[in-house]
Amino acid sequence: MSRRIKRTQPRSDRRDDRPLRGRDKQQDRARERVQTERPKAYRTGPKPPRLSERRPEQDKRQDDQGKRAAFAAEPAKLTPDAPPLPKKVQTVVVTADEDNMRIDRFLEARFPGLSFSHIQRIVRKGELRVDGKRADSKDRLQAGQSVRIPPLRLDAPKVPGALSEAAQKTLDALKAMILFEDDDVLVLNKPAGLAVQGGSGTTRHIDQMLEVMRDAKGQKPRLVHRIDKETAGCLLVARTRFAATHLTGAFRHRSARKVYWALVAGVPKPKQGRISTYLAKEESEDDTIMRIAAHGDEGASHAVTYYAVVEASAQKLAWVSLKPVTGRTHQLRAHMAHIDHPILGDPKYFSKENWELPGGLQNRLHLLARRIVIPHPRGGVIDVTAPLPPHMLQSWNLLGLEADRYDPIENAPEE
């Protein structure tokens, strides 16, 4: 008797729903398990062909792509873990990469998670010393100097959970300020009147508000530069230690480009120019200002600003675009006052006699951190622009200034 042998189609051509038996069923289950356990990076792009339809070179190419994608998806492994906090006094030497870094930024970079208040406290008590001498948190270090660091402690990270009503309001306020964000960087549109960091009599500031944005590891976003309390506009914040290191380096090496807008008294002549002076801090019982100093004066630092008149209003006021090359305290305000065209609403540097504020304009500082351009820590460029704050927008409308006019500061050198 002859036996009929039923030929079955290859597995790759099956289209029915009949259950599989034996080894076939086990192989399919194994294949399904592998597919569900692969990372998402392997599943980018179009649906891959079935195993029976793949050619050897396709398998190798897809595997290589998957490995590259998986590596790119884990950038955090490129940065070393934070060193442990010193439990006793230690002395460290400033490296070449840390040259010209402010003391407070030096501590934040070496020991991520240290609070601003803790840094200020050890500096104020004289526990932190540079080459054996007391130092101020704003002093800048030089490569090779010895820094005495006392025992440090981190603020206890908050337990994840629901935010309090006050913390939620703070978080909402920060989110409303965001002009740009990704996993490494935030650019905030800081409102005029809100301080960046704490000081005497200051209870609410950006650094304190950022506490509500701590991540799962307890790390708080870090400030990488500052703008004056009454100045509105672009404020750059690093979300990670990796980003903070790269962004502070960009500022230190002047790779960052900043553009400011101001409304000043009179119309500068020539309409485009360069201001180069030395500035030194002058303190009194009531106030602290930056004065024009001579080269070699104690505490004097070189400051350079480019300016360009964008539009004038009846020869009494001018909309000026400013590009600071250096980043000295109050640099733009002191420089515009120096050439006798102080910024409107400046309580420290506006001193023109018998000058009356035009009707309808608010007596508030008319200075905006309009734009920031800086290399991104992971490649590419961050280029963010802030809108006019309400009081400046009101002035622009009253004076008939057109905020979309071409900005000639684009032609200023990048020295």
mmCIF file of C-alpha atoms in Angstrom:
data_model
loop_
_atom_site.group_PDB
_atom_site.id
_atom_site.type_symbol
_atom_site.label_atom_id
_atom_site.label_comp_id
_atom_site.label_asym_id
_atom_site.label_seq_id
_atom_site.Cartn_x
_atom_site.Cartn_y
_atom_site.Cartn_z
ATOM 1 C CA MET A 1 0.000 0.000 0.000
ATOM 2 C CA SER A 2 1.352 3.319 -0.966
ATOM 3 C CA ARG A 3 1.554 6.140 1.569
ATOM 4 C CA ARG A 4 0.708 9.674 0.499
ATOM 5 C CA ILE A 5 3.104 12.245 1.819
ATOM 6 C CA LYS A 6 1.565 15.691 2.315
ATOM 7 C CA ARG A 7 3.906 18.453 1.281
ATOM 8 C CA THR A 8 3.753 21.522 3.512
ATOM 9 C CA GLN A 9 4.546 25.036 2.411
ATOM 10 C CA PRO A 10 7.660 26.755 3.810
ATOM 11 C CA ARG A 11 7.022 28.540 7.112
ATOM 12 C CA SER A 12 7.669 31.924 5.492
ATOM 13 C CA ASP A 13 4.644 31.441 3.144
ATOM 14 C CA ARG A 14 2.082 30.357 5.739
ATOM 15 C CA ARG A 15 -0.913 32.643 6.065
ATOM 16 C CA ASP A 16 -3.385 30.472 8.034
ATOM 17 C CA ASP A 17 -4.096 30.569 11.766
ATOM 18 C CA ARG A 18 -3.579 26.858 12.523
ATOM 19 C CA PRO A 19 -1.692 26.166 15.767
ATOM 20 C CA LEU A 20 1.939 25.106 15.456
ATOM 21 C CA ARG A 21 3.271 21.918 17.016
ATOM 22 C CA GLY A 22 6.554 20.750 18.524
ATOM 23 C CA ARG A 23 9.754 22.449 17.511
ATOM 24 C CA ASP A 24 8.029 24.959 15.186
ATOM 25 C CA LYS A 25 5.918 26.264 18.048
ATOM 26 C CA GLN A 26 8.948 26.580 20.354
ATOM 27 C CA GLN A 27 10.937 28.459 17.690
ATOM 28 C CA ASP A 28 8.127 30.974 17.143
ATOM 29 C CA ARG A 29 7.805 31.587 20.874
ATOM 30 C CA ALA A 30 11.550 32.145 21.123
ATOM 31 C CA ARG A 31 11.412 34.591 18.212
ATOM 32 C CA GLU A 32 8.544 36.494 19.826
ATOM 33 C CA ARG A 33 10.432 36.679 23.119
ATOM 34 C CA VAL A 34 13.541 38.125 21.432
ATOM 35 C CA GLN A 35 11.470 40.745 19.616
ATOM 36 C CA THR A 36 9.749 41.922 22.800
ATOM 37 C CA GLU A 37 13.001 42.073 24.770
ATOM 38 C CA ARG A 38 14.996 44.142 22.272
ATOM 39 C CA PRO A 39 15.429 47.827 23.159
ATOM 40 C CA LYS A 40 13.333 50.408 21.298
ATOM 41 C CA ALA A 41 16.396 51.587 19.412
ATOM 42 C CA TYR A 42 16.228 48.391 17.373
ATOM 43 C CA ARG A 43 12.690 49.136 16.236
ATOM 44 C CA THR A 44 13.287 52.470 14.538
ATOM 45 C CA GLY A 45 12.469 52.807 10.833
ATOM 46 C CA PRO A 46 10.301 50.540 8.663
ATOM 47 C CA LYS A 47 9.152 47.096 9.751
ATOM 48 C CA PRO A 48 11.998 44.570 9.213
ATOM 49 C CA PRO A 49 11.515 41.594 6.835
ATOM 50 C CA ARG A 50 10.785 38.126 8.203
ATOM 51 C CA LEU A 51 13.808 36.045 9.177
ATOM 52 C CA SER A 52 13.402 33.770 6.145
ATOM 53 C CA GLU A 53 13.517 36.780 3.790
ATOM 54 C CA ARG A 54 16.660 38.395 5.196
ATOM 55 C CA ARG A 55 19.997 38.202 3.536
ATOM 56 C CA PRO A 56 23.176 37.861 5.672
ATOM 57 C CA GLU A 57 24.336 41.407 4.855
ATOM 58 C CA GLN A 58 20.949 42.801 5.994
ATOM 59 C CA ASP A 59 21.261 41.036 9.350
ATOM 60 C CA LYS A 60 24.751 42.430 9.912
ATOM 61 C CA ARG A 61 23.753 45.969 8.851
ATOM 62 C CA GLN A 62 20.691 46.017 11.117
ATOM 63 C CA ASP A 63 22.681 44.652 14.042
ATOM 64 C CA ASP A 64 25.356 47.362 13.587
ATOM 65 C CA GLN A 65 22.676 50.065 13.396
ATOM 66 C CA GLY A 66 21.057 48.737 16.541
ATOM 67 C CA LYS A 67 24.335 48.810 18.453
ATOM 68 C CA ARG A 68 25.007 52.404 17.385
ATOM 69 C CA ALA A 69 21.494 53.490 18.353
ATOM 70 C CA ALA A 70 21.697 51.781 21.728
ATOM 71 C CA PHE A 71 25.026 53.501 22.413
ATOM 72 C CA ALA A 72 23.661 56.918 21.389
ATOM 73 C CA ALA A 73 20.657 56.428 23.654
ATOM 74 C CA GLU A 74 22.888 56.277 26.746
ATOM 75 C CA PRO A 75 24.898 59.564 26.765
ATOM 76 C CA ALA A 76 24.919 59.713 30.548
ATOM 77 C CA LYS A 77 27.536 56.946 30.633
ATOM 78 C CA LEU A 78 30.003 59.301 28.951
ATOM 79 C CA THR A 79 30.259 61.444 32.078
ATOM 80 C CA PRO A 80 32.029 60.243 35.217
ATOM 81 C CA ASP A 81 30.175 59.805 38.485
ATOM 82 C CA ALA A 82 30.311 62.697 40.928
ATOM 83 C CA PRO A 83 33.121 62.388 43.510
ATOM 84 C CA PRO A 84 32.121 61.749 47.124
ATOM 85 C CA LEU A 85 31.780 64.788 49.348
ATOM 86 C CA PRO A 86 34.754 65.359 51.683
ATOM 87 C CA LYS A 87 33.992 64.319 55.252
ATOM 88 C CA LYS A 88 37.090 66.114 56.512
ATOM 89 C CA VAL A 89 39.183 69.078 55.451
ATOM 90 C CA GLN A 90 41.009 68.561 52.161
ATOM 91 C CA THR A 91 43.165 70.679 49.859
ATOM 92 C CA VAL A 92 42.821 70.509 46.076
ATOM 93 C CA VAL A 93 44.776 72.165 43.266
ATOM 94 C CA VAL A 94 43.007 74.193 40.568
ATOM 95 C CA THR A 95 43.463 72.548 37.164
ATOM 96 C CA ALA A 96 44.050 74.294 33.832
ATOM 97 C CA ASP A 97 40.432 73.602 32.839
ATOM 98 C CA GLU A 98 39.267 75.394 35.987
ATOM 99 C CA ASP A 99 41.409 78.484 35.408
ATOM 100 C CA ASN A 100 39.434 81.768 35.783
ATOM 101 C CA MET A 101 36.418 79.905 37.202
ATOM 102 C CA ARG A 102 34.484 81.600 39.981
ATOM 103 C CA ILE A 103 34.833 79.910 43.361
ATOM 104 C CA ASP A 104 31.120 79.138 43.692
ATOM 105 C CA ARG A 105 31.027 77.604 40.181
ATOM 106 C CA PHE A 106 34.216 75.663 41.008
ATOM 107 C CA LEU A 107 32.516 74.061 44.015
ATOM 108 C CA GLU A 108 29.310 73.347 42.095
ATOM 109 C CA ALA A 109 31.293 71.685 39.291
ATOM 110 C CA ARG A 110 33.391 69.576 41.680
ATOM 111 C CA PHE A 111 30.505 68.667 43.982
ATOM 112 C CA PRO A 112 27.148 68.661 42.124
ATOM 113 C CA GLY A 113 24.130 69.085 44.368
ATOM 114 C CA LEU A 114 25.666 71.613 46.759
ATOM 115 C CA SER A 115 23.104 74.301 47.485
ATOM 116 C CA PHE A 116 23.857 77.964 46.871
ATOM 117 C CA SER A 117 23.142 78.753 50.535
ATOM 118 C CA HIS A 118 25.604 76.096 51.748
ATOM 119 C CA ILE A 119 28.361 77.478 49.504
ATOM 120 C CA GLN A 120 27.706 81.018 50.705
ATOM 121 C CA ARG A 121 27.767 79.860 54.324
ATOM 122 C CA ILE A 122 31.192 78.175 54.182
ATOM 123 C CA VAL A 123 32.630 81.168 52.295
ATOM 124 C CA ARG A 124 31.140 83.671 54.737
ATOM 125 C CA LYS A 125 32.563 81.764 57.724
ATOM 126 C CA GLY A 126 36.024 81.717 56.130
ATOM 127 C CA GLU A 127 36.075 77.904 56.005
ATOM 128 C CA LEU A 128 37.059 77.926 52.324
ATOM 129 C CA ARG A 129 40.484 79.399 51.652
ATOM 130 C CA VAL A 130 42.582 79.972 48.547
ATOM 131 C CA ASP A 131 46.358 79.816 49.066
ATOM 132 C CA GLY A 132 45.684 80.195 52.785
ATOM 133 C CA LYS A 133 43.591 83.385 52.450
ATOM 134 C CA ARG A 134 39.877 83.997 52.886
ATOM 135 C CA ALA A 135 38.026 84.275 49.598
ATOM 136 C CA ASP A 136 34.754 85.647 48.267
ATOM 137 C CA SER A 137 32.389 83.403 46.302
ATOM 138 C CA LYS A 138 32.739 85.720 43.281
ATOM 139 C CA ASP A 139 36.555 85.597 43.245
ATOM 140 C CA ARG A 140 38.081 83.811 40.255
ATOM 141 C CA LEU A 141 40.623 81.027 40.626
ATOM 142 C CA GLN A 142 43.909 80.580 38.795
ATOM 143 C CA ALA A 143 45.413 77.296 37.674
ATOM 144 C CA GLY A 144 47.833 75.951 40.293
ATOM 145 C CA GLN A 145 46.217 77.636 43.297
ATOM 146 C CA SER A 146 45.463 75.541 46.387
ATOM 147 C CA VAL A 147 41.893 75.517 47.665
ATOM 148 C CA ARG A 148 41.138 74.409 51.222
ATOM 149 C CA ILE A 149 37.730 72.712 51.260
ATOM 150 C CA PRO A 150 35.953 72.029 54.562
ATOM 151 C CA PRO A 151 33.635 69.055 55.171
ATOM 152 C CA LEU A 152 30.593 69.391 52.906
ATOM 153 C CA ARG A 153 27.080 68.023 52.928
ATOM 154 C CA LEU A 154 24.334 67.740 50.358
ATOM 155 C CA ASP A 155 20.823 68.919 51.046
ATOM 156 C CA ALA A 156 18.647 65.872 51.558
ATOM 157 C CA PRO A 157 16.869 65.045 48.297
ATOM 158 C CA LYS A 158 13.141 65.387 48.439
ATOM 159 C CA VAL A 159 11.121 62.198 48.379
ATOM 160 C CA PRO A 160 9.292 61.909 45.047
ATOM 161 C CA GLY A 161 5.608 62.539 45.386
ATOM 162 C CA ALA A 162 2.929 65.110 44.960
ATOM 163 C CA LEU A 163 4.167 68.722 45.117
ATOM 164 C CA SER A 164 2.733 71.109 47.630
ATOM 165 C CA GLU A 165 0.432 73.807 46.321
ATOM 166 C CA ALA A 166 3.190 76.426 46.620
ATOM 167 C CA ALA A 167 5.756 74.168 44.872
ATOM 168 C CA GLN A 168 3.309 73.435 42.056
ATOM 169 C CA LYS A 169 2.747 77.168 41.519
ATOM 170 C CA THR A 170 6.527 77.655 41.359
ATOM 171 C CA LEU A 171 6.863 74.823 38.838
ATOM 172 C CA ASP A 172 4.053 76.290 36.708
ATOM 173 C CA ALA A 173 5.747 79.713 36.823
ATOM 174 C CA LEU A 174 9.045 78.200 35.615
ATOM 175 C CA LYS A 175 7.324 76.262 32.826
ATOM 176 C CA ALA A 176 5.664 79.481 31.653
ATOM 177 C CA MET A 177 9.135 81.049 31.305
ATOM 178 C CA ILE A 178 10.612 78.301 29.108
ATOM 179 C CA LEU A 179 11.736 79.442 25.650
ATOM 180 C CA PHE A 180 13.730 76.279 24.835
ATOM 181 C CA GLU A 181 14.281 72.946 26.534
ATOM 182 C CA ASP A 182 15.737 69.494 25.976
ATOM 183 C CA ASP A 183 17.286 66.839 28.238
ATOM 184 C CA ASP A 184 20.408 68.973 28.872
ATOM 185 C CA VAL A 185 19.438 72.634 28.627
ATOM 186 C CA LEU A 186 16.741 75.137 29.563
ATOM 187 C CA VAL A 187 16.509 78.712 28.324
ATOM 188 C CA LEU A 188 14.170 80.789 30.470
ATOM 189 C CA ASN A 189 12.561 84.135 29.680
ATOM 190 C CA LYS A 190 13.333 85.750 33.035
ATOM 191 C CA PRO A 191 10.877 88.523 33.898
ATOM 192 C CA ALA A 192 12.159 91.937 34.963
ATOM 193 C CA GLY A 193 12.230 92.295 38.739
ATOM 194 C CA LEU A 194 12.982 88.637 39.515
ATOM 195 C CA ALA A 195 16.513 88.017 40.833
ATOM 196 C CA VAL A 196 18.638 85.184 39.467
ATOM 197 C CA GLN A 197 20.278 84.406 42.814
ATOM 198 C CA GLY A 198 19.681 85.236 46.449
ATOM 199 C CA GLY A 199 21.189 88.137 48.311
ATOM 200 C CA SER A 200 20.477 90.478 51.166
ATOM 201 C CA GLY A 201 16.712 90.811 51.507
ATOM 202 C CA THR A 202 15.996 88.573 48.494
ATOM 203 C CA THR A 203 13.675 85.681 49.301
ATOM 204 C CA ARG A 204 12.454 84.644 45.843
ATOM 205 C CA HIS A 205 14.874 84.051 42.984
ATOM 206 C CA ILE A 206 15.426 81.689 40.051
ATOM 207 C CA ASP A 207 18.049 79.563 41.836
ATOM 208 C CA GLN A 208 15.640 78.899 44.690
ATOM 209 C CA MET A 209 12.722 78.233 42.315
ATOM 210 C CA LEU A 210 14.751 75.568 40.479
ATOM 211 C CA GLU A 211 14.563 73.383 43.622
ATOM 212 C CA VAL A 212 11.173 72.112 42.399
ATOM 213 C CA MET A 213 12.839 70.731 39.230
ATOM 214 C CA ARG A 214 15.201 68.281 40.947
ATOM 215 C CA ASP A 215 15.448 64.979 39.065
ATOM 216 C CA ALA A 216 15.107 61.437 40.419
ATOM 217 C CA LYS A 217 18.751 61.540 41.595
ATOM 218 C CA GLY A 218 18.160 64.748 43.539
ATOM 219 C CA GLN A 219 20.137 66.929 41.105
ATOM 220 C CA LYS A 220 18.845 70.463 40.610
ATOM 221 C CA PRO A 221 19.227 72.385 37.332
ATOM 222 C CA ARG A 222 22.299 74.636 37.505
ATOM 223 C CA LEU A 223 22.722 78.300 36.607
ATOM 224 C CA VAL A 224 25.584 78.846 34.160
ATOM 225 C CA HIS A 225 25.462 82.662 33.939
ATOM 226 C CA ARG A 226 23.537 85.580 35.444
ATOM 227 C CA ILE A 227 21.654 88.688 34.371
ATOM 228 C CA ASP A 228 20.667 91.648 36.556
ATOM 229 C CA LYS A 229 17.461 91.495 38.577
ATOM 230 C CA GLU A 230 15.770 94.295 36.594
ATOM 231 C CA THR A 231 16.952 92.945 33.219
ATOM 232 C CA ALA A 232 14.470 90.714 31.385
ATOM 233 C CA GLY A 233 15.176 87.996 28.835
ATOM 234 C CA CYS A 234 17.245 84.912 28.033
ATOM 235 C CA LEU A 235 18.706 82.996 30.978
ATOM 236 C CA LEU A 236 20.557 79.740 30.264
ATOM 237 C CA VAL A 237 20.228 76.840 32.731
ATOM 238 C CA ALA A 238 21.957 73.426 32.615
ATOM 239 C CA ARG A 239 19.855 70.413 33.554
ATOM 240 C CA THR A 240 22.845 68.077 34.014
ATOM 241 C CA ARG A 241 26.378 68.242 35.319
ATOM 242 C CA PHE A 242 27.613 67.288 31.835
ATOM 243 C CA ALA A 243 25.824 70.275 30.276
ATOM 244 C CA ALA A 244 26.919 72.657 33.052
ATOM 245 C CA THR A 245 30.603 71.834 32.470
ATOM 246 C CA HIS A 246 30.364 72.459 28.726
ATOM 247 C CA LEU A 247 28.240 75.610 28.940
ATOM 248 C CA THR A 248 30.363 77.296 31.622
ATOM 249 C CA GLY A 249 33.394 76.478 29.469
ATOM 250 C CA ALA A 250 31.711 78.143 26.479
ATOM 251 C CA PHE A 251 31.170 81.332 28.501
ATOM 252 C CA ARG A 252 34.722 81.208 29.842
ATOM 253 C CA HIS A 253 36.186 80.852 26.350
ATOM 254 C CA ARG A 254 33.763 83.447 24.910
ATOM 255 C CA SER A 255 32.086 80.982 22.559
ATOM 256 C CA ALA A 256 28.694 82.329 23.646
ATOM 257 C CA ARG A 257 27.210 85.306 21.802
ATOM 258 C CA LYS A 258 24.678 87.539 23.570
ATOM 259 C CA VAL A 259 22.621 90.389 22.165
ATOM 260 C CA TYR A 260 20.766 92.941 24.312
ATOM 261 C CA TRP A 261 18.189 95.584 23.409
ATOM 262 C CA ALA A 262 17.951 98.875 25.288
ATOM 263 C CA LEU A 263 16.158 102.221 25.101
ATOM 264 C CA VAL A 264 18.603 105.036 25.849
ATOM 265 C CA ALA A 265 18.519 108.803 26.286
ATOM 266 C CA GLY A 266 19.625 110.659 23.150
ATOM 267 C CA VAL A 267 21.011 109.147 19.959
ATOM 268 C CA PRO A 268 24.615 107.875 20.093
ATOM 269 C CA LYS A 269 27.036 109.204 17.460
ATOM 270 C CA PRO A 270 28.414 107.490 15.544
ATOM 271 C CA LYS A 271 25.433 105.172 15.218
ATOM 272 C CA GLN A 272 27.675 102.113 15.473
ATOM 273 C CA GLY A 273 30.711 101.858 17.682
ATOM 274 C CA ARG A 274 32.897 100.074 20.209
ATOM 275 C CA ILE A 275 33.210 100.950 23.897
ATOM 276 C CA SER A 276 36.390 99.778 25.633
ATOM 277 C CA THR A 277 37.116 100.704 29.262
ATOM 278 C CA TYR A 278 38.252 99.282 32.561
ATOM 279 C CA LEU A 279 35.587 98.781 35.232
ATOM 280 C CA ALA A 280 36.039 98.496 38.980
ATOM 281 C CA LYS A 281 33.564 97.967 41.792
ATOM 282 C CA GLU A 282 32.853 100.951 44.024
ATOM 283 C CA GLU A 283 31.039 100.209 47.261
ATOM 284 C CA SER A 284 29.337 102.590 49.653
ATOM 285 C CA GLU A 285 27.066 102.150 52.641
ATOM 286 C CA ASP A 286 23.950 102.387 50.484
ATOM 287 C CA ASP A 287 24.915 100.932 47.115
ATOM 288 C CA THR A 288 27.464 99.220 44.889
ATOM 289 C CA ILE A 289 28.177 100.430 41.353
ATOM 290 C CA MET A 290 30.786 99.839 38.670
ATOM 291 C CA ARG A 291 32.944 102.884 37.937
ATOM 292 C CA ILE A 292 35.180 103.619 34.964
ATOM 293 C CA ALA A 293 38.726 102.838 36.099
ATOM 294 C CA ALA A 294 42.256 103.157 34.749
ATOM 295 C CA HIS A 295 44.371 100.235 33.636
ATOM 296 C CA GLY A 296 46.213 98.934 36.676
ATOM 297 C CA ASP A 297 43.686 100.160 39.251
ATOM 298 C CA GLU A 298 42.989 97.670 42.016
ATOM 299 C CA GLY A 299 40.132 95.372 41.014
ATOM 300 C CA ALA A 300 39.856 96.876 37.513
ATOM 301 C CA SER A 301 38.815 94.553 34.659
ATOM 302 C CA HIS A 302 38.814 95.255 30.936
ATOM 303 C CA ALA A 303 35.319 95.497 29.405
ATOM 304 C CA VAL A 304 34.357 95.702 25.719
ATOM 305 C CA THR A 305 30.898 96.372 24.237
ATOM 306 C CA TYR A 306 29.719 96.894 20.649
ATOM 307 C CA TYR A 307 26.610 98.992 20.089
ATOM 308 C CA ALA A 308 24.395 99.874 17.104
ATOM 309 C CA VAL A 309 21.440 102.260 16.866
ATOM 310 C CA VAL A 310 18.483 100.360 15.410
ATOM 311 C CA GLU A 311 15.976 103.231 15.358
ATOM 312 C CA ALA A 312 15.678 106.752 16.843
ATOM 313 C CA SER A 313 12.640 108.587 18.199
ATOM 314 C CA ALA A 314 12.668 112.352 17.640
ATOM 315 C CA GLN A 315 16.384 112.502 18.497
ATOM 316 C CA LYS A 316 15.432 112.244 22.173
ATOM 317 C CA LEU A 317 15.491 108.468 22.531
ATOM 318 C CA ALA A 318 17.157 105.619 20.688
ATOM 319 C CA TRP A 319 16.601 101.890 20.471
ATOM 320 C CA VAL A 320 20.098 100.441 20.744
ATOM 321 C CA SER A 321 21.308 96.889 20.187
ATOM 322 C CA LEU A 322 24.288 95.828 22.325
ATOM 323 C CA LYS A 323 26.779 92.987 22.056
ATOM 324 C CA PRO A 324 29.027 92.515 25.106
ATOM 325 C CA VAL A 325 32.344 90.826 24.352
ATOM 326 C CA THR A 326 33.207 90.526 28.042
ATOM 327 C CA GLY A 327 30.757 89.830 30.852
ATOM 328 C CA ARG A 328 31.487 92.292 33.659
ATOM 329 C CA THR A 329 28.928 93.235 36.313
ATOM 330 C CA HIS A 330 26.608 96.024 35.060
ATOM 331 C CA GLN A 331 28.843 96.317 31.985
ATOM 332 C CA LEU A 332 26.190 97.508 29.511
ATOM 333 C CA ARG A 333 24.583 99.918 31.974
ATOM 334 C CA ALA A 334 27.924 101.460 32.968
ATOM 335 C CA HIS A 335 29.145 101.683 29.362
ATOM 336 C CA MET A 336 26.026 103.434 28.043
ATOM 337 C CA ALA A 337 26.178 105.925 30.912
ATOM 338 C CA HIS A 338 29.885 106.428 30.159
ATOM 339 C CA ILE A 339 29.123 107.654 26.606
ATOM 340 C CA ASP A 340 26.335 109.881 28.017
ATOM 341 C CA HIS A 341 23.447 107.749 26.724
ATOM 342 C CA PRO A 342 22.233 105.972 29.867
ATOM 343 C CA ILE A 343 19.522 103.322 29.696
ATOM 344 C CA LEU A 344 16.025 104.521 30.582
ATOM 345 C CA GLY A 345 14.791 103.594 34.039
ATOM 346 C CA ASP A 346 18.241 102.696 35.384
ATOM 347 C CA PRO A 347 18.257 103.672 39.076
ATOM 348 C CA LYS A 348 22.051 103.301 39.390
ATOM 349 C CA TYR A 349 23.498 104.880 36.252
ATOM 350 C CA PHE A 350 20.913 107.314 34.852
ATOM 351 C CA SER A 351 22.058 110.731 36.065
ATOM 352 C CA LYS A 352 21.225 113.203 33.273
ATOM 353 C CA GLU A 353 20.140 116.516 34.805
ATOM 354 C CA ASN A 354 16.850 118.200 33.873
ATOM 355 C CA TRP A 355 15.830 115.179 31.821
ATOM 356 C CA GLU A 356 12.153 114.224 31.835
ATOM 357 C CA LEU A 357 10.779 110.785 31.030
ATOM 358 C CA PRO A 358 8.428 111.028 28.015
ATOM 359 C CA GLY A 359 4.763 110.644 28.930
ATOM 360 C CA GLY A 360 3.394 107.114 29.072
ATOM 361 C CA LEU A 361 6.772 105.397 29.493
ATOM 362 C CA GLN A 362 7.310 103.461 32.711
ATOM 363 C CA ASN A 363 10.298 104.377 34.861
ATOM 364 C CA ARG A 364 11.709 100.836 34.780
ATOM 365 C CA LEU A 365 14.983 99.537 33.368
ATOM 366 C CA HIS A 366 14.601 99.240 29.586
ATOM 367 C CA LEU A 367 17.131 96.454 29.045
ATOM 368 C CA LEU A 368 16.392 93.051 27.485
ATOM 369 C CA ALA A 369 18.678 90.024 27.096
ATOM 370 C CA ARG A 370 17.282 89.609 23.594
ATOM 371 C CA ARG A 371 19.216 86.650 22.188
ATOM 372 C CA ILE A 372 21.715 83.981 23.157
ATOM 373 C CA VAL A 373 23.698 81.804 20.741
ATOM 374 C CA ILE A 374 25.928 79.100 22.228
ATOM 375 C CA PRO A 375 27.269 75.668 21.190
ATOM 376 C CA HIS A 376 25.090 72.830 22.475
ATOM 377 C CA PRO A 377 26.944 70.392 24.781
ATOM 378 C CA ARG A 378 26.111 67.470 22.458
ATOM 379 C CA GLY A 379 26.672 69.242 19.134
ATOM 380 C CA GLY A 380 24.878 71.883 17.131
ATOM 381 C CA VAL A 381 23.968 75.358 18.322
ATOM 382 C CA ILE A 382 21.394 76.794 20.738
ATOM 383 C CA ASP A 383 19.940 80.026 19.296
ATOM 384 C CA VAL A 384 17.087 81.526 21.322
ATOM 385 C CA THR A 385 15.341 84.917 21.199
ATOM 386 C CA ALA A 386 13.220 86.512 23.940
ATOM 387 C CA PRO A 387 10.261 88.843 23.302
ATOM 388 C CA LEU A 388 10.038 92.390 24.672
ATOM 389 C CA PRO A 389 8.800 92.433 28.281
ATOM 390 C CA PRO A 390 5.460 94.228 28.865
ATOM 391 C CA HIS A 391 6.906 97.588 29.971
ATOM 392 C CA MET A 392 9.308 97.733 27.001
ATOM 393 C CA LEU A 393 6.628 96.605 24.545
ATOM 394 C CA GLN A 394 4.435 99.473 25.809
ATOM 395 C CA SER A 395 7.285 101.931 25.172
ATOM 396 C CA TRP A 396 7.941 100.527 21.682
ATOM 397 C CA ASN A 397 4.234 100.929 20.827
ATOM 398 C CA LEU A 398 4.041 104.479 22.219
ATOM 399 C CA LEU A 399 7.161 105.563 20.302
ATOM 400 C CA GLY A 400 6.168 103.789 17.089
ATOM 401 C CA LEU A 401 9.269 101.575 17.073
ATOM 402 C CA GLU A 402 9.011 98.445 14.909
ATOM 403 C CA ALA A 403 10.334 95.435 16.812
ATOM 404 C CA ASP A 404 10.912 93.426 13.614
ATOM 405 C CA ARG A 405 13.412 95.879 12.111
ATOM 406 C CA TYR A 406 16.807 94.600 10.964
ATOM 407 C CA ASP A 407 19.315 94.540 13.803
ATOM 408 C CA PRO A 408 22.674 95.970 12.582
ATOM 409 C CA ILE A 409 24.552 94.489 15.569
ATOM 410 C CA GLU A 410 24.743 91.326 13.429
ATOM 411 C CA ASN A 411 27.694 92.987 11.665
ATOM 412 C CA ALA A 412 29.678 93.566 14.879
ATOM 413 C CA PRO A 413 32.946 91.634 15.209
ATOM 414 C CA GLU A 414 33.127 88.482 17.325
ATOM 415 C CA GLU A 415 36.387 89.412 19.086
#
